[in-house]
Short mmCIF file of C-alpha atoms in Angstrom, two decimals:
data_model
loop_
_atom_site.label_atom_id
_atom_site.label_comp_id
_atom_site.label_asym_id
_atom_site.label_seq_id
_atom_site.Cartn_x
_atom_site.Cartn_y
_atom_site.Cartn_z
CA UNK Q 27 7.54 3.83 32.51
CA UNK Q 28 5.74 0.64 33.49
CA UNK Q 29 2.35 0.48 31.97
CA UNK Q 30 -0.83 -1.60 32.61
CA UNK Q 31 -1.18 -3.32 29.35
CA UNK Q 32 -3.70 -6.16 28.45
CA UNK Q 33 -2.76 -8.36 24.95
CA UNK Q 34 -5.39 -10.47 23.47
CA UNK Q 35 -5.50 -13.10 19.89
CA UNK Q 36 -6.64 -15.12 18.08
CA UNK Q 37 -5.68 -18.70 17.23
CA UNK Q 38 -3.70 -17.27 14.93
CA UNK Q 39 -2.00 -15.50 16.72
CA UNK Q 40 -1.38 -17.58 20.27
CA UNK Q 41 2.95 -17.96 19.74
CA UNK Q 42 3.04 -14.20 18.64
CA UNK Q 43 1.23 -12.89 21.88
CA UNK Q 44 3.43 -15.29 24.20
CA UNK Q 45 6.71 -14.02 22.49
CA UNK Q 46 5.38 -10.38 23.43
CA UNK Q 47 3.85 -11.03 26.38
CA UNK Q 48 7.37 -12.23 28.08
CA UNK Q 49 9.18 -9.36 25.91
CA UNK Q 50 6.32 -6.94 27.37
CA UNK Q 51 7.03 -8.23 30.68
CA UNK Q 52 10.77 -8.30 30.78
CA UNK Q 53 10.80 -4.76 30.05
CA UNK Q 54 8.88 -3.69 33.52
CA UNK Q 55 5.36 -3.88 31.91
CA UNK Q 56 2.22 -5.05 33.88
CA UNK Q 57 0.67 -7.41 31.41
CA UNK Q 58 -2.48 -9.31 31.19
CA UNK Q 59 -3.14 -12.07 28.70
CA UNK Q 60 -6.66 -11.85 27.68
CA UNK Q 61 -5.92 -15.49 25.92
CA UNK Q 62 -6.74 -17.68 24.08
CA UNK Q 63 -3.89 -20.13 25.50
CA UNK Q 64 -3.60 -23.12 22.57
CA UNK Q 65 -4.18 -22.77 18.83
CA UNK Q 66 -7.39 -24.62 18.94
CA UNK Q 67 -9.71 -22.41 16.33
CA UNK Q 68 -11.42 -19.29 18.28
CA UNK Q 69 -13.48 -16.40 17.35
CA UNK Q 70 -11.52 -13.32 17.65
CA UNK Q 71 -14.57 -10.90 18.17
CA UNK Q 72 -14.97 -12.34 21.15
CA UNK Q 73 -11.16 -11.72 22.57
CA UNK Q 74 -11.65 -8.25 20.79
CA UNK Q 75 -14.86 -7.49 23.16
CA UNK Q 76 -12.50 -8.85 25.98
CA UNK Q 77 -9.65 -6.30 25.31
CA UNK Q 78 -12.15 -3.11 24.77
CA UNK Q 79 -14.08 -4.01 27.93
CA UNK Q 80 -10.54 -3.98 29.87
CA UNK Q 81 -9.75 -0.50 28.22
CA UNK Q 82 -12.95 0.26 29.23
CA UNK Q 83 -13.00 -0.69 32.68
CA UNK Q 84 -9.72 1.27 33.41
CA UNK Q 85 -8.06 -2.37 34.20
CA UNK Q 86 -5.26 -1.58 31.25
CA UNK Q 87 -4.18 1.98 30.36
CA UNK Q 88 -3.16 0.07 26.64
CA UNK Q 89 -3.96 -2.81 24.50
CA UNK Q 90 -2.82 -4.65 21.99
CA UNK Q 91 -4.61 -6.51 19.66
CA UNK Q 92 -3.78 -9.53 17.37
CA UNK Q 93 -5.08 -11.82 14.76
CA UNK Q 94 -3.96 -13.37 11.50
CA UNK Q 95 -3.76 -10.13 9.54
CA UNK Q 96 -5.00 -8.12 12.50
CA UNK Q 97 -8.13 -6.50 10.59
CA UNK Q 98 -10.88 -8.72 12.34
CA UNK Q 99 -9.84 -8.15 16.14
CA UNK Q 100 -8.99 -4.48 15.31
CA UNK Q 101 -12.94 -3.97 14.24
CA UNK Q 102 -14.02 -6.03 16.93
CA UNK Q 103 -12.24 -3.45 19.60
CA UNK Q 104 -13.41 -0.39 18.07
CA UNK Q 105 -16.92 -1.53 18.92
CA UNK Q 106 -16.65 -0.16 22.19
CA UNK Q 107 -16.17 3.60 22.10
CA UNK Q 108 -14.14 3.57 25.40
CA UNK Q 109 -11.14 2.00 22.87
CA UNK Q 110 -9.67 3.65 19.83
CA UNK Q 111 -8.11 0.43 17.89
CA UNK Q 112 -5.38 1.57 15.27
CA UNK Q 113 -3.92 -1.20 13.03
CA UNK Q 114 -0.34 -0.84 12.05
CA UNK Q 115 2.38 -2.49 10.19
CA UNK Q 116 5.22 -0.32 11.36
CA UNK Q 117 6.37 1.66 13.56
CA UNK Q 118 5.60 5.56 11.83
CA UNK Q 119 1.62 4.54 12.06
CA UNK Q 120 2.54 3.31 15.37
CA UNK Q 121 3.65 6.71 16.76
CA UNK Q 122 1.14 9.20 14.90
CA UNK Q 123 -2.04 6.57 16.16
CA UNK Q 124 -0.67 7.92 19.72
CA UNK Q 125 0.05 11.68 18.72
CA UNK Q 126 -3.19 12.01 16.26
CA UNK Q 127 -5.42 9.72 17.22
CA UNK Q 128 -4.66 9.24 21.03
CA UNK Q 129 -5.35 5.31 20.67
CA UNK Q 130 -5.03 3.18 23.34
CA UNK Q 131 -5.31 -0.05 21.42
CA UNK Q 132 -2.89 -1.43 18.63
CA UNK Q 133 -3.31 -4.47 16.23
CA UNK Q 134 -0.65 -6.25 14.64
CA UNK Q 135 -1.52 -9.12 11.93
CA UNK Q 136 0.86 -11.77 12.95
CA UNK Q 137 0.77 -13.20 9.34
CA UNK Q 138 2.19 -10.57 7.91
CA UNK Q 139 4.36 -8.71 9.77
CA UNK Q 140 7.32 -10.76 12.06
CA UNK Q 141 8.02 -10.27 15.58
CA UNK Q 142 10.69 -7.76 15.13
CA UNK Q 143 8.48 -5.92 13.61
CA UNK Q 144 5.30 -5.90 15.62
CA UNK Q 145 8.24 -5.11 19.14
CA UNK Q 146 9.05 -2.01 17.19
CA UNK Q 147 5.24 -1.07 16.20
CA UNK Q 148 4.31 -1.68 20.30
CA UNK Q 149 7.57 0.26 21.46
CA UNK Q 150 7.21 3.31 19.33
CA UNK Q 151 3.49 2.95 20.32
CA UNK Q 152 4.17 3.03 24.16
CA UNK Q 153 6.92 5.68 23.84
CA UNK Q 154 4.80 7.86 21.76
CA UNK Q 155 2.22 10.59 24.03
CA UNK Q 156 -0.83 12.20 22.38
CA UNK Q 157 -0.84 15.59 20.98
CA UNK Q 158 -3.54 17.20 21.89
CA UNK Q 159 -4.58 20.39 20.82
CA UNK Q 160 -5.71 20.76 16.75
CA UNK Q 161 -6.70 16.48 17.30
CA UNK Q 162 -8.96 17.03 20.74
CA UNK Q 163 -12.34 17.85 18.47
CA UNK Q 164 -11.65 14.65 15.99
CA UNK Q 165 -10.81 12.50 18.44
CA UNK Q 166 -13.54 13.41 20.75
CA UNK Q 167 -15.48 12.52 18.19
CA UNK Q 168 -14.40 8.95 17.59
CA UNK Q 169 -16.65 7.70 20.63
CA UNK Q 170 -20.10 8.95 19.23
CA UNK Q 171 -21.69 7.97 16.43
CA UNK Q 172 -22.46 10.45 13.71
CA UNK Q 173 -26.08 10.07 12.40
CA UNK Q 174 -25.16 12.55 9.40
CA UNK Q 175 -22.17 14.26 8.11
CA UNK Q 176 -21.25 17.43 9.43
#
């Protein structure tokens, strides 16, 4: 199934994102590169912000999220509570962020993982559907702050 997906780095990060983008694309994905375009140094909050405010908006149904080790951008989209931002490293956390946690975000650290790797995390990610049931309470949860433990 084709999905709506918007990709977004850091400097980092630029050839990683281009090598996905076209193998996002090739495989009947609607993608939308958030940049940057060059490695010229960047601040990733601010391509973070860009990628939860397109989850947000309803202009991508998915995201995914990269930076050097993939930590930085992954905080940056999980200001927004519209996005739930899981970072993974392979493919098992890939799957169970989608059937536990419902995320609609991944990030990938492109200095430490290859891309191999990261096309495995993103295609058990997009093959993987949400659970439900037992998770709908937690996850509800996610997108409201807690002022005090329960």
């Amino acid at each position: 199934m084709a999905e709506r997906i918007a990709i977004a780095s850091d400097h980092a990060a630029v050839a990683l994102k281009a090598s996905l983008t076209n193998w996002l694309r090739q495989h009947g994905h609607h993608v939308t590169d958030l940049g940057p375009h060059s490695h010229e140094s960047v601040d990733y909050p601010d391509y973070g912000y860009a990628l939860a405010h397109a989850i947000a908006a309803g202009d991508a149904d998915f995201g995914i999220a990269l930076c050097g080790s993939g930590i930085g951008i992954s905080i940056a989209v999980n200001r927004n509570p519209a996005a739930r931002c899981a970072l993974v490293n392979e493919p098992y956390s890939a799957k169970l962020a989608r059937h536990h946690n419902n995320a609609n975000v991944i990030a990938l650290g492109a200095r430490l993982i290859g891309e191999d790797m990261a096309k495995a995390c993103i295609h058990a990610f997009l093959e993987a559907t949400y659970e439900g049931g037992r998770h709908e309470k937690r996850v509800a949860k996610l997108s409201h702050f807690a002022k005090e433990p329960a």
